[in-house]
XYZ file of C-alpha atoms in Angstrom:
685
model
C -17.175 34.984 16.346
C -18.439 31.943 18.065
C -20.710 29.023 16.915
C -23.753 28.227 18.958
C -24.882 24.595 18.817
C -27.766 22.753 20.576
C -26.832 21.557 23.980
C -28.223 19.318 26.645
C -30.861 19.844 29.238
C -29.166 22.975 30.490
C -29.842 24.940 27.308
C -26.896 25.857 25.088
C -23.172 25.446 25.246
C -20.780 28.030 23.855
C -17.263 27.289 22.848
C -14.398 29.683 22.425
C -13.313 28.484 18.999
C -13.488 31.275 16.431
C -15.110 30.245 13.177
C -12.328 31.384 10.985
C -9.585 29.962 13.193
C -7.760 27.035 11.601
C -7.927 23.759 13.480
C -4.744 21.942 14.252
C -3.837 18.710 12.505
C -4.373 16.740 15.684
C -8.066 17.823 15.859
C -9.118 16.869 12.355
C -9.421 13.105 12.979
C -11.663 13.783 15.934
C -14.042 15.853 13.802
C -14.045 13.232 11.050
C -14.793 10.516 13.568
C -17.586 12.615 15.007
C -19.157 13.183 11.593
C -18.883 9.497 10.765
C -20.396 8.566 14.094
C -23.232 10.977 13.512
C -23.881 9.462 10.095
C -23.896 5.973 11.554
C -26.363 7.042 14.205
C -28.587 8.597 11.558
C -28.368 5.442 9.418
C -29.142 3.240 12.398
C -32.144 5.327 13.336
C -33.344 5.295 9.709
C -32.853 1.542 9.475
C -34.741 1.037 12.727
C -37.553 3.253 11.547
C -37.677 1.373 8.233
C -37.656 -1.935 10.079
C -40.477 -0.812 12.350
C -42.383 0.521 9.334
C -41.780 -2.755 7.507
C -43.074 -4.722 10.451
C -46.125 -2.512 10.614
C -46.675 -2.843 6.849
C -46.151 -6.599 7.007
C -48.603 -6.796 9.869
C -50.990 -4.582 7.949
C -50.853 -6.901 4.932
C -51.809 -9.958 6.959
C -55.346 -10.962 7.734
C -55.829 -14.167 9.700
C -54.096 -16.895 7.605
C -53.587 -14.733 4.506
C -50.472 -12.787 3.481
C -50.735 -10.093 0.811
C -47.885 -8.891 -1.387
C -47.861 -6.426 -4.249
C -48.138 -9.182 -6.860
C -49.832 -12.063 -5.053
C -51.423 -13.424 -1.926
C -51.156 -16.786 -0.239
C -53.204 -18.604 2.377
C -51.932 -20.985 5.023
C -53.799 -23.612 6.971
C -53.844 -23.813 10.757
C -50.633 -25.860 10.681
C -48.827 -23.095 8.783
C -48.588 -24.905 5.423
C -49.387 -22.920 2.277
C -52.586 -24.306 0.764
C -53.510 -21.599 -1.761
C -51.507 -19.225 -3.992
C -52.922 -16.525 -6.233
C -50.730 -14.230 -8.361
C -51.822 -10.901 -9.876
C -50.976 -11.074 -13.593
C -52.631 -7.924 -14.903
C -51.117 -5.460 -12.427
C -49.280 -5.009 -9.141
C -50.626 -3.266 -6.075
C -49.226 -0.023 -4.697
C -48.828 -1.203 -1.122
C -48.555 2.366 0.164
C -52.205 2.794 -0.822
C -53.288 -0.136 1.332
C -55.057 0.130 4.659
C -56.759 -2.216 7.068
C -59.988 -1.696 8.925
C -61.240 -4.565 11.014
C -61.384 -7.681 8.817
C -61.072 -5.754 5.533
C -57.707 -5.133 3.893
C -58.083 -2.686 0.993
C -55.879 -0.935 -1.571
C -56.708 1.954 -3.888
C -53.938 1.977 -6.463
C -51.901 -0.273 -8.705
C -48.943 0.658 -10.852
C -51.439 1.458 -13.621
C -53.735 3.785 -11.686
C -56.736 3.774 -9.374
C -58.610 0.599 -8.521
C -60.888 -0.868 -5.907
C -59.248 -3.866 -4.282
C -60.117 -5.555 -1.026
C -59.848 -8.843 0.834
C -62.365 -9.423 3.599
C -61.975 -12.208 6.128
C -65.084 -14.188 7.013
C -64.987 -16.932 9.638
C -68.306 -18.760 9.211
C -67.345 -21.620 11.549
C -64.388 -22.752 13.623
C -63.126 -25.223 11.031
C -63.548 -22.939 7.990
C -61.907 -19.642 7.028
C -63.142 -17.720 3.994
C -61.904 -14.648 2.133
C -63.888 -12.366 -0.145
C -61.555 -11.001 -2.818
C -62.394 -8.211 -5.238
C -60.252 -6.406 -7.808
C -62.164 -3.767 -9.760
C -60.455 -1.604 -12.358
C -61.667 1.997 -12.433
C -60.789 2.396 -16.075
C -62.816 0.791 -18.875
C -61.478 -1.972 -21.120
C -58.768 -3.020 -18.669
C -58.925 -6.785 -18.021
C -58.147 -8.256 -14.624
C -56.285 -11.547 -14.461
C -55.216 -13.650 -11.491
C -53.302 -16.944 -11.677
C -54.041 -19.769 -9.260
C -51.167 -22.162 -8.666
C -51.832 -25.877 -8.313
C -49.413 -25.690 -5.364
C -48.666 -29.417 -5.535
C -52.300 -30.319 -4.900
C -55.038 -31.983 -6.954
C -57.975 -29.945 -8.250
C -61.531 -30.916 -9.198
C -64.614 -29.214 -10.619
C -65.133 -26.557 -13.278
C -66.894 -28.193 -16.195
C -67.751 -31.306 -18.112
C -65.171 -31.786 -20.876
C -64.680 -34.067 -23.867
C -61.507 -35.605 -22.444
C -62.311 -35.888 -18.776
C -59.766 -36.656 -16.087
C -60.059 -36.918 -12.311
C -58.351 -34.948 -10.865
C -58.107 -32.184 -13.487
C -55.195 -32.737 -15.867
C -54.429 -29.552 -17.775
C -52.563 -29.903 -21.059
C -50.637 -27.278 -23.009
C -51.298 -23.582 -22.735
C -54.608 -21.838 -23.223
C -55.176 -18.087 -23.202
C -58.246 -17.199 -21.121
C -61.442 -17.846 -23.075
C -65.118 -17.355 -22.167
C -66.232 -19.842 -19.527
C -69.631 -20.576 -21.039
C -71.638 -23.713 -21.791
C -70.746 -25.429 -25.072
C -71.504 -28.552 -27.073
C -68.303 -30.546 -26.550
C -69.410 -33.300 -28.874
C -69.138 -30.883 -31.779
C -66.414 -28.614 -30.326
C -64.155 -30.837 -28.275
C -61.827 -28.150 -26.979
C -64.610 -26.086 -25.403
C -66.091 -26.211 -21.929
C -69.033 -28.552 -21.527
C -72.764 -28.112 -21.211
C -72.711 -28.680 -17.435
C -70.488 -26.091 -15.818
C -70.075 -24.064 -12.630
C -67.509 -21.501 -11.479
C -66.255 -23.715 -8.698
C -63.030 -25.618 -8.002
C -61.966 -27.757 -5.072
C -58.466 -28.755 -3.966
C -57.069 -31.764 -2.130
C -55.366 -29.150 0.107
C -58.814 -28.463 1.590
C -59.249 -25.158 -0.220
C -61.988 -24.115 -2.631
C -62.694 -21.146 -4.899
C -66.052 -19.874 -6.158
C -66.075 -17.106 -8.789
C -68.884 -14.583 -8.318
C -71.809 -14.561 -10.739
C -71.205 -10.885 -11.611
C -67.779 -11.557 -13.186
C -67.341 -11.614 -17.012
C -65.359 -14.778 -16.457
C -62.700 -16.271 -18.745
C -60.548 -19.297 -17.936
C -57.103 -20.255 -19.197
C -54.226 -22.453 -18.065
C -50.547 -23.303 -18.401
C -49.346 -26.845 -17.726
C -45.701 -25.730 -17.497
C -46.435 -23.272 -14.720
C -49.148 -25.531 -13.243
C -51.556 -22.619 -13.037
C -55.103 -21.723 -13.988
C -55.772 -18.185 -15.210
C -58.913 -16.466 -13.938
C -59.656 -13.431 -16.078
C -62.412 -10.825 -16.191
C -62.910 -8.774 -19.351
C -65.552 -7.304 -21.639
C -63.411 -6.583 -24.670
C -63.623 -9.255 -27.389
C -66.023 -11.212 -25.223
C -69.667 -12.364 -25.243
C -70.126 -10.897 -21.748
C -71.796 -7.489 -21.541
C -71.721 -4.830 -18.786
C -74.909 -4.336 -16.828
C -77.069 -1.646 -18.428
C -76.446 1.791 -16.954
C -73.190 0.818 -15.264
C -69.707 1.867 -16.365
C -67.826 -0.951 -18.142
C -65.338 -1.374 -15.321
C -64.005 -4.906 -15.119
C -64.347 -6.753 -11.832
C -62.790 -10.049 -10.789
C -64.320 -11.148 -7.510
C -64.398 -14.516 -5.833
C -64.405 -16.335 -2.519
C -61.673 -18.627 -1.266
C -62.381 -20.939 1.656
C -60.022 -23.279 3.494
C -60.888 -25.994 5.954
C -59.578 -28.984 7.824
C -60.076 -31.531 5.013
C -61.368 -31.653 1.458
C -64.658 -33.404 2.247
C -65.710 -30.965 4.967
C -64.776 -27.874 2.950
C -66.751 -29.161 -0.025
C -69.759 -29.827 2.179
C -69.560 -26.272 3.452
C -69.294 -24.791 -0.073
C -72.222 -26.818 -1.388
C -74.459 -25.843 1.494
C -73.490 -22.189 1.221
C -73.284 -21.517 -2.515
C -75.188 -24.165 -4.505
C -78.871 -24.502 -5.272
C -80.576 -27.684 -4.101
C -83.293 -29.677 -5.868
C -86.680 -29.394 -4.223
C -87.852 -32.917 -4.989
C -86.618 -36.310 -6.165
C -87.541 -37.282 -9.759
C -89.719 -40.298 -10.492
C -88.594 -43.317 -8.463
C -89.126 -45.500 -11.531
C -86.207 -43.765 -13.273
C -83.949 -44.937 -10.457
C -85.352 -48.479 -10.401
C -85.823 -49.384 -14.066
C -83.906 -48.680 -17.302
C -84.859 -45.983 -19.788
C -85.040 -47.268 -23.378
C -84.202 -44.794 -26.170
C -84.718 -45.242 -29.911
C -81.712 -43.102 -30.888
C -78.625 -45.310 -31.233
C -80.553 -48.187 -32.803
C -82.724 -46.258 -35.281
C -81.305 -42.691 -35.483
C -83.709 -40.444 -37.439
C -85.129 -43.429 -39.285
C -87.612 -44.146 -36.514
C -91.256 -44.732 -37.391
C -94.413 -46.137 -35.850
C -93.757 -49.760 -36.800
C -90.178 -49.716 -35.462
C -91.210 -48.084 -32.194
C -93.899 -50.686 -31.533
C -91.484 -53.499 -32.374
C -88.871 -52.019 -30.047
C -91.400 -51.984 -27.208
C -92.498 -55.535 -27.994
C -88.889 -56.763 -27.803
C -88.416 -55.147 -24.384
C -91.317 -57.285 -23.191
C -90.192 -60.350 -25.133
C -86.794 -60.373 -23.435
C -88.384 -59.694 -20.013
C -86.859 -56.315 -19.219
C -88.439 -53.677 -17.040
C -88.887 -50.172 -18.420
C -89.105 -46.830 -16.679
C -90.217 -45.241 -19.932
C -89.687 -45.439 -23.656
C -87.923 -42.452 -25.176
C -88.930 -41.535 -28.750
C -85.934 -39.612 -30.056
C -85.189 -37.635 -33.237
C -87.148 -37.514 -35.497
C -90.872 -37.979 -35.235
C -91.939 -34.645 -36.821
C -91.822 -33.583 -40.454
C -89.658 -30.513 -39.789
C -87.509 -29.390 -36.883
C -89.455 -26.853 -34.854
C -92.841 -28.499 -35.339
C -94.826 -30.286 -32.667
C -96.977 -32.772 -34.534
C -96.173 -36.279 -35.704
C -95.029 -36.863 -39.280
C -98.143 -38.404 -40.893
C -96.051 -40.601 -43.177
C -93.836 -42.112 -40.480
C -96.575 -42.124 -37.833
C -99.915 -42.619 -39.602
C -101.843 -43.288 -36.364
C -100.023 -41.687 -33.405
C -103.124 -41.766 -31.185
C -103.583 -45.484 -31.769
C -99.863 -46.063 -31.273
C -99.938 -44.364 -27.887
C -103.029 -46.315 -26.860
C -101.285 -49.576 -27.754
C -98.124 -48.630 -25.827
C -100.155 -47.579 -22.794
C -102.109 -50.832 -22.852
C -98.803 -52.727 -22.876
C -97.584 -50.771 -19.842
C -95.246 -48.327 -21.580
C -94.928 -44.650 -20.736
C -93.421 -42.491 -23.490
C -91.257 -39.370 -23.481
C -90.401 -37.283 -26.553
C -87.179 -35.660 -27.688
C -87.303 -31.863 -27.979
C -84.933 -28.944 -28.556
C -84.854 -25.111 -28.756
C -84.465 -24.773 -32.561
C -86.971 -23.888 -35.283
C -85.555 -24.527 -38.746
C -86.196 -22.045 -41.515
C -88.258 -24.588 -43.510
C -90.687 -25.185 -40.640
C -94.139 -23.614 -40.677
C -93.353 -22.287 -37.201
C -90.427 -20.229 -38.432
C -92.735 -17.580 -39.837
C -94.840 -17.715 -36.675
C -91.767 -17.130 -34.556
C -90.601 -14.198 -36.698
C -94.029 -12.589 -36.563
C -94.348 -12.989 -32.799
C -90.739 -12.086 -32.013
C -89.966 -15.413 -30.332
C -86.371 -15.862 -31.482
C -82.956 -14.704 -30.389
C -82.088 -11.785 -32.674
C -79.071 -10.251 -34.311
C -77.500 -7.308 -32.391
C -79.825 -4.601 -33.742
C -82.856 -6.586 -32.586
C -84.537 -6.205 -35.967
C -84.165 -9.721 -37.401
C -83.884 -13.259 -36.023
C -80.321 -14.537 -35.823
C -79.894 -17.691 -37.893
C -77.854 -20.443 -36.266
C -76.386 -23.699 -37.537
C -76.924 -26.805 -35.438
C -76.426 -30.513 -36.137
C -79.794 -30.804 -37.891
C -79.639 -27.775 -40.146
C -80.121 -24.000 -40.061
C -82.781 -22.107 -38.206
C -83.557 -19.788 -35.343
C -83.290 -20.455 -31.628
C -86.075 -19.630 -29.197
C -85.384 -16.738 -26.839
C -86.064 -18.178 -23.394
C -85.560 -14.787 -21.760
C -88.789 -13.794 -23.526
C -91.934 -14.828 -21.581
C -93.857 -15.087 -24.851
C -91.356 -17.575 -26.271
C -91.396 -19.584 -23.061
C -95.191 -19.737 -23.070
C -95.295 -20.659 -26.772
C -92.791 -23.494 -26.348
C -94.394 -24.811 -23.153
C -97.869 -24.713 -24.672
C -96.777 -27.035 -27.492
C -95.251 -29.466 -25.007
C -98.413 -29.393 -22.894
C -100.462 -30.059 -26.025
C -98.431 -33.173 -26.839
C -98.812 -34.286 -23.253
C -102.579 -33.870 -23.160
C -103.272 -35.094 -26.702
C -101.250 -38.323 -26.586
C -100.452 -38.934 -22.948
C -96.760 -38.116 -23.336
C -95.314 -38.196 -19.807
C -92.290 -35.951 -20.270
C -89.497 -34.783 -22.581
C -85.820 -35.219 -23.324
C -84.571 -31.629 -23.564
C -81.612 -31.667 -25.941
C -79.062 -28.886 -26.634
C -79.341 -25.599 -24.725
C -75.637 -24.703 -24.798
C -74.521 -21.096 -25.144
C -72.304 -22.134 -28.065
C -75.408 -22.290 -30.276
C -76.001 -18.578 -29.816
C -74.349 -16.294 -32.377
C -71.224 -14.457 -31.202
C -73.200 -11.212 -31.349
C -76.901 -11.397 -30.480
C -79.711 -9.690 -28.602
C -82.393 -11.153 -26.355
C -85.574 -9.753 -24.847
C -83.842 -9.561 -21.468
C -80.176 -8.614 -21.947
C -77.750 -11.323 -20.880
C -74.770 -10.096 -18.887
C -73.602 -13.714 -18.684
C -74.362 -15.748 -21.856
C -74.701 -18.986 -19.868
C -77.821 -17.524 -18.259
C -79.450 -18.646 -21.520
C -78.679 -22.237 -20.508
C -80.203 -21.595 -17.116
C -83.400 -20.244 -18.701
C -83.631 -23.285 -20.975
C -83.293 -25.729 -18.082
C -86.211 -23.992 -16.378
C -88.446 -25.213 -19.218
C -88.107 -28.733 -17.778
C -89.610 -27.798 -14.406
C -93.280 -28.623 -15.250
C -92.188 -32.004 -16.634
C -89.425 -32.851 -14.155
C -90.794 -36.182 -12.913
C -89.204 -37.883 -15.939
C -87.508 -34.995 -17.740
C -83.942 -35.227 -19.003
C -81.476 -32.376 -19.579
C -77.948 -32.386 -20.961
C -77.005 -28.854 -19.840
C -76.802 -27.142 -16.482
C -75.645 -23.783 -15.168
C -76.838 -22.707 -11.724
C -79.512 -25.339 -12.395
C -79.030 -27.722 -9.464
C -82.538 -26.929 -8.250
C -84.096 -28.298 -11.470
C -85.313 -31.601 -10.062
C -84.737 -33.838 -13.045
C -82.055 -36.110 -14.460
C -79.002 -34.552 -16.094
C -77.530 -36.627 -18.904
C -73.879 -36.723 -19.869
C -73.166 -35.487 -23.388
C -73.234 -38.229 -26.065
C -70.505 -40.854 -25.700
C -68.579 -42.511 -28.504
C -68.381 -46.309 -28.545
C -64.705 -46.369 -27.542
C -62.705 -47.358 -24.458
C -60.707 -44.182 -23.821
C -60.958 -40.895 -21.923
C -62.236 -38.866 -24.887
C -65.996 -39.398 -24.607
C -65.372 -43.106 -24.096
C -65.940 -45.648 -21.341
C -63.025 -44.396 -19.231
C -64.531 -40.896 -19.215
C -67.722 -41.972 -17.442
C -66.465 -42.078 -13.862
C -64.402 -38.834 -14.073
C -67.362 -37.019 -15.666
C -69.931 -38.305 -13.174
C -67.627 -37.380 -10.274
C -67.042 -33.909 -11.761
C -70.694 -32.981 -12.233
C -71.480 -34.481 -8.822
C -68.954 -32.094 -7.280
C -70.699 -29.288 -9.201
C -73.952 -30.114 -7.430
C -75.783 -32.261 -10.014
C -76.693 -35.563 -8.374
C -79.495 -37.085 -10.451
C -77.230 -38.332 -13.220
C -77.922 -40.301 -16.381
C -74.620 -41.619 -17.823
C -75.893 -41.667 -21.436
C -76.592 -44.781 -23.469
C -75.012 -48.128 -22.630
C -72.295 -48.801 -25.182
C -72.272 -45.261 -26.537
C -73.941 -43.907 -29.661
C -72.325 -46.346 -32.126
C -71.528 -43.719 -34.752
C -69.660 -45.525 -37.540
C -66.687 -43.148 -37.590
C -66.445 -43.066 -33.784
C -66.808 -46.707 -32.837
C -63.926 -49.038 -32.022
C -63.671 -51.475 -34.924
C -65.923 -49.364 -37.153
C -68.805 -51.834 -36.865
C -72.552 -51.225 -36.716
C -72.628 -52.230 -33.066
C -70.251 -51.302 -30.258
C -67.585 -53.886 -29.490
C -69.215 -56.725 -27.538
C -66.745 -56.635 -24.655
C -66.997 -52.850 -24.463
C -70.801 -53.101 -24.369
C -70.729 -55.590 -21.483
C -68.261 -53.563 -19.405
C -70.318 -50.405 -20.084
C -73.480 -52.215 -18.998
C -71.863 -53.356 -15.751
C -70.698 -49.845 -14.872
C -74.087 -48.297 -15.724
C -75.789 -50.733 -13.331
C -74.089 -48.861 -10.462
C -75.137 -45.386 -11.625
C -78.295 -43.563 -10.455
C -80.033 -44.550 -13.694
C -79.529 -46.904 -16.632
C -80.302 -46.110 -20.254
C -80.385 -48.615 -23.104
C -80.486 -47.702 -26.760
C -78.504 -50.460 -28.467
C -80.539 -53.322 -26.969
C -78.735 -56.421 -25.640
C -80.631 -58.761 -27.977
C -78.726 -57.216 -30.889
C -75.784 -59.359 -29.698
C -76.527 -62.868 -28.411
C -78.261 -64.822 -25.673
C -75.326 -64.516 -23.268
C -75.384 -60.716 -23.471
C -79.136 -60.765 -22.846
C -78.597 -62.892 -19.727
C -75.860 -60.574 -18.466
C -78.121 -57.560 -19.062
C -80.998 -59.213 -17.216
C -78.755 -60.031 -14.272
C -77.308 -56.546 -13.986
C -80.618 -54.723 -14.356
C -81.879 -56.961 -11.533
C -78.777 -56.154 -9.454
C -79.397 -52.457 -10.069
C -82.972 -52.821 -8.791
C -82.120 -54.856 -5.688
C -78.758 -53.431 -4.571
C -78.125 -50.043 -6.165
C -81.501 -48.320 -6.561
C -82.572 -48.611 -2.891
C -79.289 -47.080 -1.713
C -79.352 -44.367 -4.389
C -82.934 -43.410 -3.556
C -82.042 -43.110 0.112
C -79.164 -40.777 -0.794
C -81.373 -38.874 -3.263
C -83.651 -37.881 -0.397
C -80.643 -36.529 1.513
C -79.569 -34.442 -1.492
C -82.564 -32.152 -0.994
C -81.150 -30.973 2.322
C -77.391 -31.352 1.936
C -76.498 -31.369 -1.754
C -73.912 -34.056 -0.997
C -72.964 -36.309 -3.919
C -74.653 -39.646 -4.455
C -71.670 -40.862 -6.494
C -68.559 -39.982 -4.463
C -64.803 -40.061 -4.983
C -62.745 -42.360 -2.794
C -61.162 -39.418 -0.981
C -64.600 -38.683 0.480
C -63.849 -41.272 3.175
C -60.027 -41.242 2.917
C -59.040 -37.577 3.094
C -55.631 -38.329 4.568
C -54.517 -40.737 1.831
C -52.677 -39.206 -1.136
C -53.448 -42.229 -3.330
C -57.198 -41.737 -2.985
C -56.973 -38.284 -4.589
C -55.754 -39.731 -7.888
C -58.045 -42.727 -8.401
C -60.356 -42.217 -11.389
C -61.554 -45.784 -12.041
C -63.353 -46.466 -8.749
C -66.127 -44.656 -6.907
C -68.400 -44.799 -3.897
C -72.169 -44.856 -3.657
C -72.649 -43.077 -0.375
C -69.931 -44.013 2.100
C -70.432 -47.760 2.169
C -70.592 -49.194 -1.365
C -67.361 -49.090 -3.382
C -67.319 -50.023 -7.087
C -64.295 -50.985 -9.213
C -65.274 -51.803 -12.826
C -62.950 -53.191 -15.470
C -62.324 -50.455 -18.062
C -59.576 -51.986 -20.200
C -60.099 -54.241 -23.243
C -59.031 -57.845 -22.907
C -58.733 -57.660 -19.120
C -60.335 -59.987 -16.603
C -58.475 -58.595 -13.625
C -57.632 -55.192 -12.209
C -55.824 -53.479 -9.341
C -58.154 -52.284 -6.589
C -57.632 -49.752 -3.815
C -59.573 -50.402 -0.615
C -59.781 -47.540 1.896
C -59.233 -48.415 5.548
C -62.150 -50.291 7.083
C -63.928 -53.613 7.132
C -65.169 -54.536 3.641
C -67.038 -57.513 2.199
C -66.506 -58.231 -1.490
C -69.231 -59.316 -3.901
C -67.607 -62.766 -3.678
C -68.056 -62.891 0.094
C -64.423 -62.190 1.049
C -63.804 -60.118 4.174
C -61.064 -57.477 4.190
C -60.474 -55.958 7.619
C -57.711 -53.410 7.096
C -56.600 -50.696 9.501
C -54.972 -48.798 6.627
C -55.471 -48.628 2.850
C -55.152 -51.951 1.064
C -54.100 -52.577 -2.541
C -55.406 -55.700 -4.269
C -53.170 -56.442 -7.264
C -54.561 -58.265 -10.317
C -57.832 -58.972 -8.559
C -59.766 -61.391 -10.852
C -62.966 -60.028 -12.392
C -64.614 -62.171 -15.077
C -66.256 -60.628 -18.131
C -69.707 -61.054 -16.609
C -68.688 -59.502 -13.265
C -67.991 -56.129 -11.731
C -65.992 -55.813 -8.523
C -67.811 -54.127 -5.662
C -67.342 -54.040 -1.903
C -69.741 -53.229 0.929
C -68.495 -51.535 4.100
C -69.438 -53.543 7.168
């Protein structure tokens, strides 16, 4: 019997070797070599096929400057350097389920099951490349978590915080927690009352988390990463009604040629813009508040005396702010007849003396107020989860209910009381206090369901719109279009980074990057709380007060509460000189930039890297700032110092002393002398 084997082009070849015939010893090595050769050929072909398949898969998992792997993706800039890294912490992709169609790279499975994942490339302009990223679990109660590496760069943005640094300085480890507005004066480890889902890197990359995401933020300083998590379980976020509770983490990453240009693009594309500039007087002249001097012990006699002293010491006044508390109960909208026996006459006197007055207000109605029963009857309050009863909340002035600003009836009721005060007494506007999500109960219900709890903050800020000429807010979430001043949370009368003098510049720069440009840096000298004041005295430290005053003179607005005449004649003279400098030098430039904000959203107060994107040093400076591109300010922020080191970006600068610095590269001035009654500033020529 013969074996028939495949042959060449001629068909088959037959051999005359019987199958059962034994092969000689000399033939066995030839057969073995043939088998081995065949195996090697097969292996080589398989390896080649695998290599080709790998190349095709690798090519498939690339889209423009982005490379995707099963557990991460990275983005390079045009020069090939990695500028952005994102790791998948809650699951790994099944790359065999991935496909590419045009500019969309999508995958349908992870190691845990089905999902909807895609990355879409968007090239909006030649200098910018953007990527839409979405990871949606198709099984309920599964969180999605991605980890963004700092990648050796500096990051900015996110939220106001109690201990503010510029750039962001993460400390310790934090499991992802709800990224919602909070009162950081009371809860210092929370996120602040001004917050946006936006971060910017010195590597010219930026990330914006989508509004639809139930967003939680965590971090790890050992790994130098921030954790972006989406989840509904054990969270104040709620799925949209009628939709399955599938968790989605979606965001946009954009990279550009430099940090300033990429930020300009992001602001123009994703941020709201104000539609008008607030009252020019608030930029020119100081606001005078009764709070730090009188607390809740304010009355008619003290208010009139306060106004008289402003005139006596020859200070200008944008308006006089009557703070807590002028009513008998919290949640009422009429003057306490004991403390203010003749409010109409008081307002007439103040008006005759040239004073405009604003009033402090808030969203709470305490249980002992006559309006508490009204609110219960009319259904004006945020309720407990069943919707049957108002949800009681504790705030710094007691226990009560909080108005439900998703309810048109509550909005109308609140606004009508403010309008009544305005028409009855000539009140010009209001200081809207509180508004943070942290004052809502953990479980609650509102007239319009809130998928994102911070939408409550947004609805509260909208109450300032009719009064925005001189209105003041301390919270903001997607509220950049509210054309009023946003105030930093209360400051302590201390020097440091935790709600102290050193925190002012990092906080102003942070909320500027988040799109809020009409900024009020709180009261000069801080709030002077006895247990949170350096030295424990009734007044802030004198030197601290002067340095605070000097810095505030270069902010968009100034606000006094502890008046300078509480110290001595020298402090009064310094205050007069710096309020005049604010009016003549700072306010005109700020107002010019404020008009540009309406179109561009660009910051008024800018970091030094705004004009020095190629200088690594500029990315780390947190004690200097720019007003526009041509006025650089370097205040003294240390006690006992009458000198400081100053960084001058490349250019031709004239100091406030008249010195000319014409430097082709960055210049460092070491131990530059700055007297107690001075602040160092430089004008670009």
